[in-house]
Structures are given as C-alpha cells and as structure tokens.
Short mmCIF file of C-alpha atoms in Angstrom, two decimals:
data_model
loop_
_atom_site.label_atom_id
_atom_site.label_comp_id
_atom_site.label_asym_id
_atom_site.label_seq_id
_atom_site.Cartn_x
_atom_site.Cartn_y
_atom_site.Cartn_z
CA MET A 1 95.33 119.94 122.96
CA ALA A 2 93.99 117.39 120.51
CA THR A 3 91.97 114.60 122.11
CA THR A 4 92.59 110.95 121.35
CA PRO A 5 89.79 109.54 119.19
CA GLN A 6 87.45 107.28 121.16
CA PRO A 7 86.98 103.61 120.15
CA GLU A 8 83.33 104.29 119.26
CA ASN A 9 84.33 106.94 116.74
CA ILE A 10 86.97 104.69 115.19
CA VAL A 11 84.44 101.84 115.02
CA GLU A 12 82.10 104.08 113.05
CA VAL A 13 84.86 105.08 110.65
CA LEU A 14 86.11 101.51 110.17
CA THR A 15 82.57 100.16 109.79
CA GLU A 16 81.66 102.74 107.18
CA ARG A 17 84.88 101.96 105.33
CA GLU A 18 84.17 98.21 105.41
CA ILE A 19 80.56 98.71 104.33
CA ARG A 20 81.70 100.66 101.29
CA ALA A 21 84.32 98.03 100.50
CA ALA A 22 81.71 95.26 100.88
CA GLU A 23 79.24 97.08 98.65
CA LYS A 24 81.95 97.40 96.03
CA ARG A 25 82.73 93.67 96.24
CA ILE A 26 79.07 92.68 96.04
CA GLY A 27 78.60 95.14 93.20
CA LEU A 28 81.50 93.56 91.34
CA VAL A 29 79.94 90.09 91.77
CA ARG A 30 76.55 91.45 90.66
CA ILE A 31 77.94 93.13 87.56
CA THR A 32 79.99 90.06 86.67
CA LEU A 33 76.97 87.74 86.96
CA LEU A 34 74.77 90.11 84.98
CA ALA A 35 77.39 90.48 82.25
CA ILE A 36 77.81 86.69 82.01
CA ALA A 37 74.05 86.18 81.86
CA LEU A 38 73.51 88.92 79.29
CA PHE A 39 76.49 88.41 77.01
CA VAL A 40 77.17 84.67 77.41
CA LEU A 41 74.13 82.72 78.61
CA MET A 42 71.55 84.65 76.64
CA PRO A 43 73.32 84.25 73.26
CA VAL A 44 73.77 80.52 74.00
CA ARG A 45 70.06 80.19 74.85
CA ILE A 46 69.02 82.04 71.70
CA ALA A 47 71.27 79.81 69.58
CA THR A 48 69.79 76.71 71.25
CA TYR A 49 66.07 77.52 71.49
CA GLY A 50 65.61 80.62 69.35
CA PHE A 51 63.46 83.55 70.42
CA GLU A 52 61.02 81.48 72.48
CA GLY A 53 59.47 82.01 75.87
CA SER A 54 60.71 84.80 78.11
CA ILE A 55 63.83 85.67 76.11
CA TRP A 56 62.79 89.25 75.42
CA PHE A 57 61.86 89.85 79.03
CA ASP A 58 65.13 88.28 80.23
CA VAL A 59 67.28 90.41 77.93
CA THR A 60 65.36 93.59 78.78
CA ALA A 61 65.41 92.96 82.53
CA LEU A 62 69.09 92.02 82.55
CA SER A 63 69.98 95.13 80.57
CA LEU A 64 68.00 97.44 82.88
CA VAL A 65 69.40 95.87 86.03
CA LEU A 66 72.95 96.01 84.62
CA VAL A 67 72.50 99.73 84.10
CA GLY A 68 71.15 100.03 87.66
CA ALA A 69 74.12 98.04 88.99
CA LEU A 70 76.55 100.34 87.21
CA VAL A 71 74.78 103.37 88.71
CA LEU A 72 75.08 101.80 92.20
CA ALA A 73 78.77 101.10 91.57
CA TRP A 74 79.27 104.76 90.69
CA LEU A 75 77.30 106.02 93.69
CA ILE A 76 79.34 103.95 96.15
CA ARG A 77 82.46 105.83 95.00
CA THR A 78 80.85 109.17 95.88
CA PRO A 79 80.14 110.59 99.37
CA PHE A 80 76.59 109.21 99.06
CA PRO A 81 75.70 107.26 102.29
CA ALA A 82 76.52 103.57 101.89
CA ARG A 83 73.72 102.09 104.02
CA PRO A 84 70.80 103.34 101.88
CA LEU A 85 72.59 101.96 98.82
CA GLY A 86 72.66 98.56 100.51
CA TYR A 87 68.88 98.51 100.91
CA VAL A 88 68.41 99.66 97.30
CA ALA A 89 70.74 96.89 96.10
CA ILE A 90 68.90 94.22 98.14
CA VAL A 91 65.53 95.28 96.71
CA LEU A 92 67.03 95.45 93.21
CA ASP A 93 68.54 91.96 93.44
CA PHE A 94 65.51 90.14 94.82
CA ALA A 95 63.05 92.07 92.65
CA LEU A 96 65.05 90.84 89.64
CA MET A 97 64.94 87.25 90.92
CA ALA A 98 61.20 87.46 91.61
CA SER A 99 60.55 88.98 88.16
CA PHE A 100 62.53 86.25 86.41
CA LEU A 101 60.70 83.53 88.31
CA TYR A 102 57.29 84.94 87.46
CA ALA A 103 58.24 85.53 83.81
CA HIS A 104 59.62 82.03 83.48
CA SER A 105 56.44 80.59 84.94
CA ILE A 106 54.30 82.45 82.43
CA TRP A 107 56.37 82.23 79.23
CA GLY A 108 58.62 79.34 80.03
CA PHE A 109 62.39 79.42 80.27
CA ASP A 110 62.87 76.83 77.54
CA SER A 111 60.84 74.32 75.56
CA GLU A 112 60.46 72.14 78.67
CA SER A 113 58.34 74.69 80.48
CA ASN A 114 56.55 72.14 82.65
CA LYS A 115 59.49 71.76 85.09
CA THR A 116 58.75 73.09 88.58
CA LEU A 117 60.57 76.30 89.41
CA ALA A 118 61.51 75.02 92.88
CA ARG A 119 63.70 72.33 91.33
CA SER A 120 64.94 73.84 88.08
CA ASP A 121 65.12 77.64 87.95
CA MET A 122 68.61 79.18 88.30
CA SER A 123 67.10 82.42 89.63
CA LEU A 124 66.27 80.67 92.89
CA ILE A 125 69.88 79.57 93.30
CA PHE A 126 71.08 83.13 92.69
CA ALA A 127 68.65 84.34 95.37
CA PHE A 128 70.33 82.09 97.96
CA VAL A 129 73.80 83.19 96.82
CA LEU A 130 72.88 86.88 97.16
CA ASN A 131 71.30 86.25 100.56
CA GLY A 132 74.54 84.68 101.78
CA LEU A 133 76.68 87.47 100.38
CA ASN A 134 74.64 90.08 102.24
CA GLY A 135 76.59 89.38 105.43
CA LEU A 136 79.45 91.36 103.91
CA ARG A 137 77.41 94.53 104.42
CA LEU A 138 77.94 94.39 108.21
CA SER A 139 74.31 95.25 108.91
CA THR A 140 72.07 93.02 110.99
CA ARG A 141 68.99 94.81 109.69
CA GLN A 142 70.04 94.39 106.09
CA ALA A 143 70.76 90.69 106.70
CA ILE A 144 67.25 90.27 108.13
CA VAL A 145 65.68 92.27 105.27
CA SER A 146 67.60 90.15 102.78
CA GLY A 147 66.43 86.95 104.53
CA LEU A 148 62.81 88.12 104.41
CA CYS A 149 63.17 88.96 100.70
CA CYS A 150 64.67 85.53 100.06
CA LEU A 151 61.81 83.94 102.00
CA ALA A 152 59.34 85.92 99.89
CA VAL A 153 60.99 84.56 96.72
CA VAL A 154 60.64 81.00 98.05
CA ALA A 155 56.99 81.67 98.87
CA GLU A 156 56.50 83.02 95.34
CA VAL A 157 58.02 79.84 93.85
CA MET A 158 55.79 77.56 95.91
CA TRP A 159 52.75 79.63 95.02
CA ILE A 160 53.58 79.55 91.29
CA ASP A 161 54.21 75.81 91.28
CA THR A 162 51.06 74.90 93.20
CA ALA A 163 48.55 77.60 92.19
CA ILE A 164 49.54 78.30 88.58
CA HIS A 165 51.16 75.06 87.42
CA HIS A 166 49.11 72.84 89.76
CA GLU A 167 52.14 70.83 90.78
CA ALA A 168 51.91 68.64 93.86
CA PHE A 169 52.93 70.38 97.07
CA LEU A 170 56.19 68.70 98.09
CA VAL A 171 56.99 69.12 101.79
CA PRO A 172 60.64 67.94 101.45
CA ILE A 173 61.27 70.59 98.76
CA LEU A 174 59.72 73.29 100.96
CA VAL A 175 61.76 72.18 103.99
CA LEU A 176 64.95 72.21 101.91
CA LEU A 177 64.23 75.71 100.59
CA LEU A 178 63.42 77.02 104.07
CA MET A 179 66.64 75.49 105.42
CA LEU A 180 68.57 77.26 102.67
CA VAL A 181 66.89 80.55 103.56
CA LEU A 182 67.59 80.13 107.27
CA GLY A 183 71.11 78.84 106.63
CA THR A 184 72.17 81.67 104.36
CA THR A 185 70.50 84.27 106.60
CA GLY A 186 72.08 82.79 109.72
CA GLY A 187 75.44 82.71 107.98
CA SER A 188 75.02 86.38 107.09
CA LEU A 189 74.13 87.31 110.68
CA LEU A 190 77.09 85.31 112.00
CA MET A 191 79.39 87.04 109.49
CA VAL A 192 78.07 90.44 110.57
CA ALA A 193 78.63 89.67 114.28
CA LYS A 194 82.13 88.26 113.77
CA THR A 195 83.24 91.05 111.47
CA ARG A 196 81.94 93.70 113.86
CA GLU A 197 83.85 91.99 116.67
CA LEU A 198 87.02 92.13 114.59
CA ILE A 199 86.37 95.78 113.79
CA GLY A 200 85.97 96.48 117.51
CA GLU A 201 89.33 94.83 118.21
CA ALA A 202 90.94 96.75 115.35
CA ALA A 203 89.45 99.99 116.71
CA SER A 204 90.87 99.29 120.18
CA MET A 205 94.31 98.60 118.69
CA GLN A 206 94.14 101.75 116.59
CA THR A 207 93.01 103.78 119.58
CA GLU A 208 95.95 102.48 121.59
CA ALA A 209 98.30 103.24 118.69
CA LEU A 210 96.94 106.78 118.51
CA ARG A 211 97.33 107.15 122.26
CA VAL A 212 100.94 105.96 122.09
CA ARG A 213 101.59 108.27 119.18
CA GLY A 214 100.02 111.15 121.11
CA VAL A 215 102.15 110.48 124.17
CA LEU A 216 105.26 110.00 122.05
CA SER A 217 104.66 113.25 120.19
CA ARG A 218 105.13 115.09 123.49
CA TYR A 219 108.72 113.83 123.65
CA VAL A 220 109.82 113.91 120.02
CA SER A 221 108.80 115.56 116.78
CA GLN A 222 106.19 113.89 114.60
CA GLN A 223 108.81 112.70 112.08
CA VAL A 224 110.86 111.09 114.84
CA ALA A 225 107.72 109.56 116.39
CA ASP A 226 106.80 107.90 113.09
CA THR A 227 110.27 106.38 112.87
CA ILE A 228 110.25 105.18 116.48
CA LEU A 229 106.87 103.48 116.05
CA GLN A 230 108.32 101.43 113.20
CA GLU A 231 111.13 100.09 115.38
CA ASP A 232 111.26 97.77 118.37
CA LEU A 233 112.12 99.98 121.33
CA THR A 234 110.58 97.75 124.00
CA ARG A 235 113.66 95.75 124.99
CA VAL A 236 115.76 96.53 128.03
CA GLY A 237 119.27 97.65 127.12
CA GLY A 238 120.97 100.29 125.06
CA LYS A 239 123.48 101.10 122.36
CA ARG A 240 126.50 103.34 122.46
CA ARG A 241 126.02 106.24 120.10
CA ARG A 242 127.59 109.64 119.47
CA VAL A 243 124.94 112.26 120.23
CA THR A 244 124.58 115.87 121.25
CA LEU A 245 122.98 116.58 124.61
CA LEU A 246 121.24 119.78 125.63
CA PHE A 247 120.41 120.80 129.19
CA SER A 248 118.47 123.93 130.08
CA ASP A 249 117.30 125.54 133.29
CA ILE A 250 115.48 128.70 134.45
CA ARG A 251 117.74 130.92 136.51
CA GLY A 252 116.44 131.76 140.00
CA PHE A 253 113.21 129.89 139.50
CA THR A 254 113.15 128.38 142.99
CA SER A 255 113.10 131.76 144.74
CA MET A 256 110.67 133.12 142.13
CA SER A 257 108.22 130.25 142.60
CA GLU A 258 108.21 130.67 146.38
CA GLN A 259 106.51 134.04 145.87
CA MET A 260 103.81 132.73 143.50
CA PRO A 261 100.67 130.64 144.04
CA PRO A 262 101.04 127.02 142.81
CA GLU A 263 98.52 127.62 140.02
CA HIS A 264 100.61 130.52 138.73
CA VAL A 265 103.75 128.38 138.82
CA VAL A 266 102.06 125.67 136.74
CA SER A 267 100.74 128.23 134.27
CA LEU A 268 104.17 129.82 133.91
CA LEU A 269 105.93 126.49 133.35
CA ASN A 270 103.34 125.44 130.78
CA ALA A 271 103.84 128.64 128.82
CA TYR A 272 107.61 128.33 129.09
CA PHE A 273 107.89 124.65 128.19
CA SER A 274 105.44 125.05 125.34
CA ARG A 275 107.86 127.40 123.63
CA MET A 276 111.06 125.61 124.59
CA VAL A 277 109.93 122.10 123.66
CA GLY A 278 108.52 123.47 120.43
CA ALA A 279 111.98 124.80 119.62
CA LEU A 280 113.50 121.38 120.32
CA PHE A 281 110.96 119.56 118.17
CA SER A 282 111.36 122.01 115.30
CA TYR A 283 114.88 120.59 114.87
CA GLU A 284 113.78 117.01 115.64
CA GLY A 285 115.31 116.79 119.06
CA THR A 286 114.08 114.23 121.60
CA LEU A 287 112.87 115.44 124.98
CA ASP A 288 114.46 113.03 127.43
CA LYS A 289 112.95 114.37 130.63
CA TYR A 290 111.82 117.41 132.60
CA ILE A 291 113.98 118.17 135.61
CA GLY A 292 111.90 120.54 137.69
CA ASP A 293 112.04 123.81 135.75
CA GLY A 294 114.77 122.40 133.51
CA MET A 295 114.89 119.78 130.81
CA MET A 296 117.24 117.38 129.07
CA ALA A 297 117.13 116.78 125.31
CA VAL A 298 119.01 114.46 122.97
CA PHE A 299 119.87 115.01 119.31
CA GLY A 300 120.94 112.05 117.21
CA ALA A 301 118.84 109.42 119.04
CA PRO A 302 116.73 107.39 118.86
CA VAL A 303 116.76 108.34 115.18
CA PRO A 304 120.35 108.84 113.93
CA GLN A 305 121.14 112.35 112.65
CA GLU A 306 124.42 113.17 110.93
CA ASP A 307 124.10 116.85 111.88
CA HIS A 308 122.91 116.37 115.47
CA ALA A 309 125.33 118.99 116.85
CA TRP A 310 124.13 121.61 114.37
CA ARG A 311 120.49 120.79 115.13
CA ALA A 312 121.09 121.16 118.87
CA VAL A 313 122.79 124.53 118.48
CA GLN A 314 120.03 125.83 116.21
CA ALA A 315 117.43 124.62 118.71
CA ALA A 316 119.25 126.47 121.52
CA PHE A 317 119.34 129.65 119.45
CA ARG A 318 115.62 129.21 118.73
CA MET A 319 115.00 128.77 122.47
CA ARG A 320 116.77 132.10 123.06
CA GLN A 321 114.44 133.76 120.55
CA GLU A 322 111.37 132.13 122.05
CA LEU A 323 112.38 133.30 125.52
CA ASP A 324 112.74 136.87 124.23
CA ALA A 325 109.21 136.67 122.84
CA LEU A 326 107.88 135.25 126.11
CA ASN A 327 109.61 137.98 128.12
CA ARG A 328 108.04 140.67 125.94
CA GLU A 329 104.65 139.21 126.77
CA ARG A 330 105.51 139.14 130.47
CA ALA A 331 106.79 142.72 130.36
CA ALA A 332 103.47 143.84 128.88
CA THR A 333 101.69 142.48 131.98
CA GLY A 334 104.25 143.84 134.41
CA GLU A 335 105.94 140.52 135.15
CA ALA A 336 109.67 140.01 135.64
CA PRO A 337 111.63 138.50 132.76
CA LEU A 338 112.91 134.94 132.82
CA ARG A 339 116.54 134.03 132.31
CA ILE A 340 117.77 130.61 131.27
CA GLY A 341 120.99 128.70 130.90
CA ILE A 342 121.65 126.14 128.18
CA GLY A 343 124.57 123.76 128.05
CA ILE A 344 125.40 121.69 124.96
CA HIS A 345 127.92 118.87 124.67
CA THR A 346 128.65 116.26 122.00
CA GLY A 347 129.99 112.85 122.91
CA GLU A 348 129.29 109.16 123.25
CA ALA A 349 126.43 108.00 125.44
CA VAL A 350 124.49 104.80 125.97
CA ILE A 351 121.00 105.28 124.55
CA GLY A 352 118.25 102.83 125.37
CA ASN A 353 115.72 101.50 127.84
CA ILE A 354 116.83 101.58 131.44
CA GLY A 355 114.82 99.73 134.09
CA THR A 356 112.81 96.52 134.18
CA ASP A 357 110.23 94.84 132.00
CA GLN A 358 107.53 96.45 134.16
CA ARG A 359 108.85 100.01 134.02
CA LEU A 360 111.20 101.31 131.34
CA ASP A 361 112.72 104.74 130.86
CA TYR A 362 114.18 105.54 127.44
CA THR A 363 117.12 107.80 128.20
CA ALA A 364 120.79 108.55 127.70
CA ILE A 365 123.44 107.80 130.30
CA GLY A 366 127.19 108.23 130.45
CA ASP A 367 129.92 110.80 131.03
CA ALA A 368 128.72 112.92 128.10
CA VAL A 369 125.38 113.42 129.85
CA ASN A 370 127.06 114.52 133.08
CA THR A 371 129.36 116.89 131.17
CA ALA A 372 126.44 118.55 129.39
CA SER A 373 124.68 119.04 132.72
CA ARG A 374 127.79 120.58 134.28
CA ILE A 375 128.24 122.95 131.32
CA GLU A 376 124.65 124.14 131.73
CA SER A 377 125.26 124.96 135.39
CA LEU A 378 128.34 127.03 134.40
CA THR A 379 126.21 129.46 132.38
CA LYS A 380 125.22 131.08 135.65
CA ASP A 381 128.83 131.54 136.75
CA HIS A 382 129.77 133.21 133.45
CA GLY A 383 126.57 135.25 133.13
CA VAL A 384 125.63 133.85 129.71
CA ASP A 385 122.68 131.87 128.39
CA ILE A 386 124.28 129.34 126.02
CA LEU A 387 127.58 127.49 126.42
CA LEU A 388 128.98 124.94 123.98
CA SER A 389 131.65 122.35 124.67
CA ALA A 390 134.73 122.18 122.44
CA GLU A 391 133.48 118.88 120.99
CA THR A 392 130.26 120.52 119.84
CA TYR A 393 132.00 123.64 118.58
CA LEU A 394 134.46 121.67 116.42
CA GLU A 395 131.56 120.10 114.52
CA ILE A 396 129.84 123.41 113.68
CA LYS A 397 132.63 126.01 113.97
CA ASP A 398 132.07 127.37 110.46
CA ARG A 399 128.41 128.06 111.17
CA VAL A 400 128.46 129.91 114.49
CA ILE A 401 129.72 133.11 116.06
CA VAL A 402 131.25 132.36 119.47
CA ARG A 403 133.43 133.77 122.19
CA PRO A 404 135.83 131.27 123.81
CA VAL A 405 136.19 130.69 127.53
CA ARG A 406 139.46 128.88 128.11
CA ASP A 407 140.47 126.38 130.79
CA VAL A 408 137.24 126.12 132.70
CA ALA A 409 137.20 123.79 135.68
CA ILE A 410 134.21 121.42 135.72
CA ARG A 411 133.08 119.65 138.85
CA GLY A 412 133.80 115.94 138.68
CA LYS A 413 136.54 116.28 136.04
CA THR A 414 140.28 116.53 136.57
CA ASP A 415 141.01 118.22 133.23
CA GLN A 416 139.90 121.75 132.47
CA LEU A 417 137.79 122.32 129.38
CA ASP A 418 137.49 124.99 126.75
CA LEU A 419 133.94 126.29 126.39
CA PHE A 420 132.36 128.63 123.86
CA ILE A 421 129.69 131.25 124.41
CA LEU A 422 127.18 131.19 121.55
CA GLU A 423 126.66 134.73 120.31
CA GLY A 424 124.99 134.05 116.97
CA LEU A 425 124.59 131.86 113.91
CA LYS A 426 126.08 132.57 110.50
CA HIS A 427 123.16 130.87 108.80
CA THR A 428 120.26 128.65 109.81
CA VAL A 429 118.13 125.91 108.34
CA PRO A 430 114.40 126.73 108.49
CA ALA A 431 112.81 124.98 111.43
CA ALA A 432 110.01 122.52 110.84
CA GLU A 433 106.52 123.53 111.85
CA VAL A 434 105.48 121.47 114.86
CA PRO A 435 102.27 121.34 116.93
CA ASP A 436 102.15 122.79 120.42
CA PRO A 437 103.63 119.99 122.60
CA ILE A 438 101.90 121.27 125.73
CA GLY A 439 98.55 121.95 124.14
#
C-alpha cells in the first residue's frame, strides 16, 4: 500500500521548486540589467565621453559576466542542484560590483573622476538591489552570505574613498550605507522566513489533499476520485438520480468464519475484497460500503455514467472471474472454495450526504437500493451467483446471455418480479487498470 507523503518531504519538494523558480527570476533580472548596461548604457557613455577611463574594463567585465549569467540560466534548467548555483551567483554578482568600484576608482568612470564612490557610483546601488533580491532564494545562509558580501562592498567603497582618494570620512554616509545593508539583508531574511512559512502551509494542505485522495481512492476509481475532488460534495442532502446498484455477499461465510482464527478471517477478507473491489473500480464503480463479508456498490454516481447498467454487469462478470482465480489459489493450498451471490438492479435512488455536519455518509437510499439487496439474497435460493433485475436487463439485453426466472416473489414487495440469471457476455469493454484498493 502506498504511503501518504509526509509534510517534510513535500516541503523539500516545494522548496526546491521555489528555489529554482527564484533563481530563474533573479537570473532574468541579472541578464536584463547586464544587457541594458552593455548594449544601452555603454554605447551612450562612449558617445558622450569617448574611450576614456574604465570603458574597456567595463565592456570586458560586462561581457564576461553576461556569458556567466547565461551559463547559470542554462544550468538552472538542468538537474544540477539549485543551492550551489545560488552561492555561485551571489559571488559572481558582488565580485562584479567590487571590480567595477575598484576599476572606477583607478581609471575614473567619467571625466569627473573626483566624485566619491559612496555618493555617485551606480555599482553600489546595484549591490543593494541584489542583496534585497536574494531573499527570493529561500535560504537564510545565502541571505547572510549576501549581506556579508554587500557589507564587504561598502567597506571597499569607504576604503577607496578615504585611503586612495583621501576624501574626508563622513560618518552620516557610512551610517546610511550600513542601514541599507542591514535593511536589505533583514528584508531578505524576513522574506525567507515568511515564504518558508507559506510553503509549510501549502505542504500541509497538499498532504491533506493527498490523504483525502488516498482515502477516496479506496472507494472509487482514480478517474472518479479526480472528478469528485473538483466538486463540492460536503453539503448535507442528495439528488435523485437513475443508477445501477450492485450488492454482493459470500455464501456461508458466517459458519466458515466460526471455524477460523480471527487473523485468518481478516486475511481471507482482504484477499477477497482486493479482487472484488478491483473489479468494481476497473469499470469505475463507487464502493458505497462494506457490509460484513458483503459490499454495496453504485454505478452512475457520484459521476454520471450513461452506461452505468452495462458497467455494473461487466463488473459483476469480472468479479466472477476474479473469484474463480482466487478459488484456484485456495484449492492449491487445500482450502475450500468461496461462493458468492451478486444482485444488480437499476432504478432511481437519492444519492448524497446523509447525516449531520459533524458526520456525513455519502450513500444511496431508496426503494431501488432495497430491491437490489433483496435480489442479491435470492441468488442463494436459486443456486446462482449473479441475478439481474428486469430494469437492468432491458438496458443491456443485446449484450448479455441470460436465463430468465419469471414471477419471483421479493420480500417487502407486493408485485412479483422477473429476474435474469447472467450466464455470459456477448462482448466486453476492456477494463481499466486500477491499483490494488486494499494494498
């Protein structure tokens, strides 16, 4: 039986997915800024000032980093781990900023090269922007590393201005720069914490959805479960709908179980229901409930099916085949064969949630349900395994081989009914492959 994924596992998957998405977004911003700087700002600067100062270094560095950014963008689309790429990108970004700042201090960014870097260089502004964006990476460590790199860039600027250019040390400028470092780093850490909290909530919701889907898949086929999950089936009440109902039971199981240990009884029922419910699900029937060693199934609800009668009859025939296979296995170990009775009836029933807001049971009720149950009990009296009502037979009469049983009295009904013993099918629709509902 497949286990429901734990929230921790889903958190890891969602986090990794978000980290990759964040790295792609940051990469897109990086490539856009580099392209603008290289193909827009640089030509404007050359046209304005000519080939002075650090122009050759700027063009070369921008070109190399643009190539590196494109390589990172390609790697993030491969199975390459995303976290190491984040560290590489942080180092790449701040190394570029630090290189620009040093180059501009040596060669000058323009003809007015005496301006202090702390007040005029765009590279410092980009460093703060990149530090703030780092919170998208969902990594506390990377946010701290980015903050330290940004702090190192600020320290480099102050060192260049005071030691190389011999500018006066301005405390207000230093305080402002440190506040920007702490602010952008704190914003990144806050973004990481909040996003991880949201991911945790999303993981819990997804875990619950998977649990509900897992439980639901034990009652209906996967296709039906997907449809049900898209609808609102939480309200009390029901709708009248024409459906086909199937009841089944193991003949003589009570006396048989009295002679077996409880563990053997459970093992036998698991093996039996695994095959029988699988047959129901292969034709997209809905398991309404287990009734001791019997069960009740509905075809045509909660998902409407035009051919619900035909699906129910095919499922019953498949159950007969599955029982034959199970009995061959039991015969090989010296165990007695099982015999079952199946009753099928088509009619109107009320389908919906019965109960209260605290405890709901999605089921079918009505005279059609009682009739199907009575028909199943008559299989024992007539010594057959599958009986169809006239209503069911009329909908699929060209597809089945039957033997009629006329004027049968049914407990609780004044009129006698015509029933039909299912002997075979003229043709079948291939059953869908379904997982083991018992596990």
